Amino acid sequence: MNNIQLIVKNLKKTFNRRLVFDKLSFEVRAGERLVITGKNGSGKSTLIKILAGVMNESSGSFEYIFDSGKIDREDIYKIIGLVSPYLVLYDEFSAFENLKLFAKIRNLKIDDDKINQILEKAGLFNRRNDLVRTYSSGMKQRVKYASAILHDPLVLLLDEPTSNLDIEGKDFVDELVQNFRKDGIVVVATNETQDFKYGQRIINLDDYKNNQSK
Amino acid sequence: MKRAYYIFYKDFSSELRMRFALNALIMFVIVAVSTILFSLANEKVNQNVYAGMFWVVVFFSAMSGLSRTFVSEEERGTTLILSLIANPISIFIGKFLFNLVLLFFINTIIAFLYMILFQDFSIQNWDSFLLAFILGNIGIAGSSTIIAAIISKANVKGTLYPVLAFPVLLPLILMLIEITKSAMEGNPISDVEAELMVLISYDIIMITASVLVFDIIWRD
């Protein structure tokens, strides 16, 4: 079985002089589910963006190891699926068009049936050809899930995973996290206590605010 | 390259539906060319002035439309999804291709309008003019794309774009004006060989440097 591993060492992020977190170190192995929590402004979303490779850390390092080899920073997007409230899709296209474009840009060999299957799983099949701008916030969240699993990623990063979702949507997320590939990693950033069930381990970013922190 | 093509395709499809840049560009070209036409009226102007005016309109039309490719992604918040589906090099090349096609389209319209409306704007040596036109468009598209990426992260996007672009594009525009003047006078292509070499060098340097620095600009 292929093994993915996330290693974070002494990670620090500052915005100008404001420290977000410091000396953050942890490891996540294949099959593990990790929850990141903390107060508003504790840096949960910032950490998720850093782990997704779309934001630079101030110091320290993080790396994804796959089959004993380090994944280059510019290739991280290939193994990541990200869902977050601040992720915005192209609303001038339909859900189907968004996913088809993403598949083409990612150079995936996915046919229309596979995209339809994913949309059906996300509960969007009947509205798949409507423009995303006509969707409710919950439906947009579902499209984000569909786009996050389109390329069968090794790492799933979920920031506030159940925001905007109804009960059916939350069930969909429960099922997705439970059935996510056993050789993959799930990192969930949340301050909703009901979302803590997704993780086997919880890291509180409020503990990494100053130089005396662990 | 395939990834870059699909980013270009995404932008092209999006532009057809949303008209972020095209409407602004066409409006600018119509206003600029008609203002020049009415202000000149029947006055006789030195032929060389037309070469300058042609590239001035091209420069400002590029300033009014080419930044949209990155600014619209930033304003709509779609930068993140783009970062999650493609690597920075593909993104830059895709955006560059889109700006290049847009620039060729709009500059062909400008050239066509100039030739119809200004009788003194007559090209005698088409080889020189077409080479300058092609190399000029590549250079302007390359510079404008990387500057658009820089300003899309700034707060004062609109003002910053021409301010940053002017010094970068000035040497290119000066060369283009020289070659166009020579083409209008009917001089042989060998007369502007040095200028053409400068254009080729400019394009290569600008595109290579842009690809190298884009990753740093794009992340964070």
XYZ file of N, CA and C in Angstrom, chain B residues 65-180:
348
model
N -7.452 46.768 -20.427
C -8.116 45.466 -20.431
C -7.320 44.276 -19.945
N -6.008 44.301 -20.109
C -5.251 43.076 -19.866
C -5.074 42.719 -18.395
N -5.288 43.682 -17.514
C -5.126 43.362 -16.092
C -6.274 42.489 -15.584
N -7.391 42.491 -16.327
C -8.589 41.785 -15.856
C -8.334 40.304 -15.624
N -7.411 39.730 -16.393
C -7.205 38.286 -16.320
C -6.864 37.825 -14.894
N -6.043 38.613 -14.183
C -5.738 38.268 -12.792
C -6.622 39.015 -11.810
N -6.910 40.286 -12.115
C -7.687 41.095 -11.171
C -9.072 40.488 -10.953
N -9.707 39.987 -12.024
C -11.050 39.418 -11.851
C -11.002 38.162 -10.988
N -9.932 37.359 -11.107
C -9.805 36.163 -10.254
C -9.684 36.593 -8.788
N -8.878 37.637 -8.567
C -8.652 38.105 -7.195
C -9.923 38.725 -6.619
N -10.584 39.559 -7.413
C -11.794 40.236 -6.922
C -12.932 39.268 -6.651
N -13.032 38.237 -7.473
C -14.124 37.276 -7.284
C -13.754 36.193 -6.278
N -12.492 36.143 -5.877
C -12.054 35.167 -4.870
C -11.766 33.789 -5.441
N -11.604 33.684 -6.764
C -11.376 32.374 -7.389
C -9.886 32.010 -7.484
N -9.024 32.905 -6.957
C -7.587 32.631 -7.002
C -7.248 31.311 -6.311
N -7.935 31.058 -5.187
C -7.627 29.862 -4.406
C -7.935 28.589 -5.188
N -9.101 28.543 -5.817
C -9.454 27.324 -6.553
C -8.473 27.111 -7.718
N -8.053 28.226 -8.326
C -7.096 28.125 -9.424
C -5.756 27.558 -8.922
N -5.344 28.010 -7.724
C -4.095 27.506 -7.128
C -4.191 26.027 -6.803
N -5.418 25.561 -6.547
C -5.602 24.168 -6.139
C -5.711 23.199 -7.312
N -5.866 23.728 -8.515
C -6.037 22.816 -9.654
C -4.876 22.865 -10.655
N -3.986 23.832 -10.489
C -2.890 23.925 -11.469
C -1.625 24.474 -10.831
N -0.488 24.163 -11.435
C 0.765 24.719 -10.916
C 0.981 26.132 -11.476
N 1.801 26.940 -10.784
C 1.959 28.343 -11.191
C 2.383 28.535 -12.647
N 3.251 27.669 -13.148
C 3.730 27.863 -14.536
C 2.567 27.719 -15.522
N 1.729 26.696 -15.315
C 0.576 26.511 -16.214
C -0.352 27.716 -16.133
N -0.539 28.225 -14.912
C -1.430 29.384 -14.738
C -0.880 30.580 -15.513
N 0.430 30.844 -15.355
C 1.002 31.999 -16.045
C 0.884 31.836 -17.565
N 1.242 30.660 -18.066
C 1.215 30.468 -19.524
C -0.224 30.561 -20.050
N -1.175 29.972 -19.306
C -2.582 30.045 -19.710
C -3.078 31.481 -19.779
N -2.723 32.267 -18.758
C -3.147 33.678 -18.712
C -2.442 34.491 -19.803
N -1.170 34.172 -20.024
C -0.410 34.866 -21.066
C -1.036 34.603 -22.451
N -1.390 33.335 -22.693
C -2.017 32.989 -23.979
C -3.329 33.735 -24.171
N -4.098 33.826 -23.077
C -5.380 34.529 -23.163
C -5.157 36.003 -23.500
N -4.221 36.635 -22.788
C -3.936 38.051 -23.056
C -3.394 38.252 -24.470
N -2.600 37.292 -24.931
C -2.019 37.386 -26.276
C -3.118 37.345 -27.344
N -4.040 36.410 -27.194
C -5.137 36.294 -28.169
C -6.002 37.560 -28.136
N -6.287 38.018 -26.909
C -7.104 39.234 -26.748
C -6.416 40.439 -27.392
N -5.100 40.528 -27.165
C -4.327 41.651 -27.688
C -4.259 41.613 -29.221
N -4.044 40.428 -29.778
C -4.012 40.295 -31.238
C -5.354 40.712 -31.839
N -6.432 40.268 -31.188
C -7.772 40.594 -31.686
C -8.000 42.103 -31.664
N -7.727 42.713 -30.523
C -8.039 44.136 -30.368
C -7.080 44.991 -31.220
N -5.815 44.587 -31.316
C -4.851 45.377 -32.095
C -5.098 45.260 -33.597
N -5.647 44.117 -33.996
C -6.021 43.983 -35.414
C -7.152 44.969 -35.723
N -8.079 45.108 -34.775
C -9.176 46.078 -34.966
C -8.605 47.503 -35.040
N -7.662 47.806 -34.117
C -7.060 49.157 -34.104
C -6.360 49.427 -35.448
N -5.563 48.451 -35.904
C -4.825 48.626 -37.173
C -5.803 48.809 -38.337
N -6.854 48.024 -38.325
C -7.871 48.095 -39.381
C -8.545 49.484 -39.385
N -8.916 49.950 -38.183
C -9.563 51.276 -38.079
C -8.614 52.389 -38.555
N -7.335 52.297 -38.160
C -6.355 53.298 -38.576
C -6.236 53.342 -40.092
N -6.201 52.157 -40.703
C -6.004 52.111 -42.161
C -7.216 52.648 -42.909
N -8.399 52.446 -42.336
C -9.619 52.939 -42.996
C -9.799 54.441 -42.770
N -9.587 54.864 -41.502
C -9.935 56.242 -41.133
C -8.831 57.265 -41.412
N -7.562 56.826 -41.337
C -6.464 57.770 -41.557
C -5.729 57.395 -42.849
N -5.961 58.182 -43.873
C -5.365 57.840 -45.177
C -3.837 57.877 -45.158
N -3.294 58.743 -44.263
C -1.838 58.861 -44.210
C -1.174 57.688 -43.479
N -1.987 56.883 -42.800
C -1.432 55.710 -42.129
C -1.382 54.575 -43.148
N -0.380 54.651 -44.016
C -0.301 53.600 -45.034
C 1.043 52.878 -44.921
N 0.955 51.593 -44.809
C 2.154 50.760 -44.631
C 2.730 50.408 -46.007
N 3.998 50.735 -46.186
C 4.660 50.450 -47.472
C 5.434 49.126 -47.414
N 5.986 48.846 -46.233
C 6.728 47.583 -46.086
C 5.998 46.709 -45.066
N 5.193 45.779 -45.564
C 4.350 44.957 -44.682
C 5.158 43.968 -43.856
N 6.284 43.513 -44.400
C 7.098 42.539 -43.649
C 7.548 43.127 -42.312
N 8.100 44.351 -42.386
C 8.575 44.998 -41.155
C 7.425 45.222 -40.191
N 6.314 45.741 -40.731
C 5.182 46.078 -39.868
C 4.615 44.820 -39.204
N 4.430 43.739 -39.979
C 3.853 42.516 -39.405
C 4.765 41.895 -38.361
N 6.068 41.932 -38.622
C 7.007 41.408 -37.618
C 6.930 42.218 -36.324
N 6.902 43.553 -36.484
C 6.804 44.424 -35.312
C 5.476 44.180 -34.587
N 4.429 44.017 -35.361
C 3.091 43.794 -34.803
C 3.073 42.504 -33.966
N 3.628 41.428 -34.538
C 3.629 40.121 -33.838
C 4.527 40.177 -32.599
N 5.773 40.635 -32.796
C 6.709 40.680 -31.659
C 6.244 41.675 -30.593
N 5.664 42.784 -31.044
C 5.140 43.789 -30.107
C 4.013 43.217 -29.258
N 3.096 42.514 -29.906
C 1.982 41.923 -29.152
C 2.479 40.900 -28.131
N 3.464 40.093 -28.534
C 4.007 39.095 -27.593
C 4.642 39.801 -26.388
N 5.417 40.843 -26.661
C 6.081 41.585 -25.586
C 5.089 42.273 -24.663
N 4.098 42.938 -25.265
C 3.100 43.651 -24.440
C 2.299 42.634 -23.614
N 1.906 41.516 -24.237
C 1.124 40.507 -23.504
C 1.943 39.926 -22.355
N 3.224 39.631 -22.612
C 4.090 39.062 -21.568
C 4.251 40.016 -20.396
N 4.601 41.272 -20.686
C 4.804 42.265 -19.616
C 3.498 42.532 -18.883
N 2.414 42.712 -19.647
C 1.125 43.043 -19.025
C 0.635 41.916 -18.122
N 0.898 40.665 -18.518
C 0.419 39.538 -17.711
C 1.133 39.491 -16.368
N 2.433 39.632 -16.356
C 3.159 39.548 -15.081
C 2.843 40.776 -14.207
N 2.692 41.948 -14.843
C 2.351 43.140 -14.053
C 0.932 42.992 -13.496
N 0.031 42.389 -14.279
C -1.343 42.153 -13.790
C -1.324 41.237 -12.569
N -0.439 40.226 -12.593
C -0.333 39.311 -11.451
C 0.148 40.062 -10.213
N 1.099 40.996 -10.409
C 1.626 41.771 -9.274
C 0.540 42.682 -8.710
N -0.118 43.441 -9.601
C -1.077 44.439 -9.089
C -2.364 43.798 -8.553
N -2.646 42.557 -8.968
C -3.882 41.922 -8.473
C -3.820 41.722 -6.960
N -2.611 41.698 -6.396
C -2.450 41.529 -4.940
C -2.486 42.873 -4.210
N -2.471 43.986 -4.971
C -2.421 45.305 -4.338
C -3.821 45.864 -4.099
N -3.887 46.902 -3.259
C -5.188 47.515 -2.959
C -5.642 48.479 -4.045
N -4.680 49.192 -4.656
C -5.041 50.198 -5.670
C -4.696 49.678 -7.063
N -5.451 48.706 -7.487
C -5.117 47.992 -8.715
C -5.108 48.883 -9.963
N -6.191 49.636 -10.152
C -6.373 50.426 -11.372
C -5.263 51.421 -11.603
N -4.861 52.139 -10.545
C -3.858 53.193 -10.669
C -2.469 52.601 -10.878
N -2.226 51.507 -10.181
C -0.892 50.926 -10.173
C -0.497 50.326 -11.518
N -1.481 49.840 -12.260
C -1.177 49.091 -13.482
C -0.400 49.923 -14.516
N -0.939 51.080 -14.959
C -0.150 51.864 -15.930
C 1.141 52.395 -15.344
N 1.135 52.692 -14.037
C 2.357 53.238 -13.400
C 3.479 52.207 -13.482
N 3.162 50.953 -13.190
C 4.184 49.906 -13.252
C 4.515 49.516 -14.694
N 3.486 49.536 -15.539
C 3.672 49.059 -16.908
C 4.465 50.043 -17.769
N 4.306 51.346 -17.506
C 4.917 52.357 -18.373
C 6.432 52.180 -18.523
N 7.191 52.152 -17.393
C 8.652 52.001 -17.569
C 9.053 50.669 -18.190
N 8.239 49.628 -17.930
C 8.583 48.307 -18.475
C 8.323 48.261 -19.982
N 7.233 48.905 -20.404
C 6.849 48.837 -21.819
C 7.469 49.943 -22.678
N 8.000 50.995 -22.027
C 8.527 52.139 -22.802
C 9.571 51.736 -23.855
N 10.616 50.964 -23.482
C 11.597 50.597 -24.523
C 10.971 49.822 -25.672
N 10.001 48.982 -25.347
C 9.320 48.198 -26.385
C 8.530 49.108 -27.326
N 7.786 50.031 -26.735
C 6.955 50.941 -27.534
C 7.839 51.818 -28.438
N 8.975 52.277 -27.899
C 9.873 53.121 -28.702
C 10.412 52.367 -29.919
N 10.765 51.100 -29.698
C 11.240 50.267 -30.817
C 10.122 50.074 -31.845
N 8.925 49.813 -31.348
C 7.785 49.556 -32.244
C 7.464 50.789 -33.085
N 7.571 51.963 -32.461
C 7.301 53.206 -33.205
C 8.352 53.383 -34.318
N 9.611 53.119 -33.984
C 10.696 53.234 -34.973
C 10.449 52.318 -36.176
N 10.101 51.065 -35.874
C 9.904 50.083 -36.964
C 8.677 50.462 -37.799
N 7.612 50.913 -37.120
C 6.395 51.288 -37.861
C 6.666 52.489 -38.771
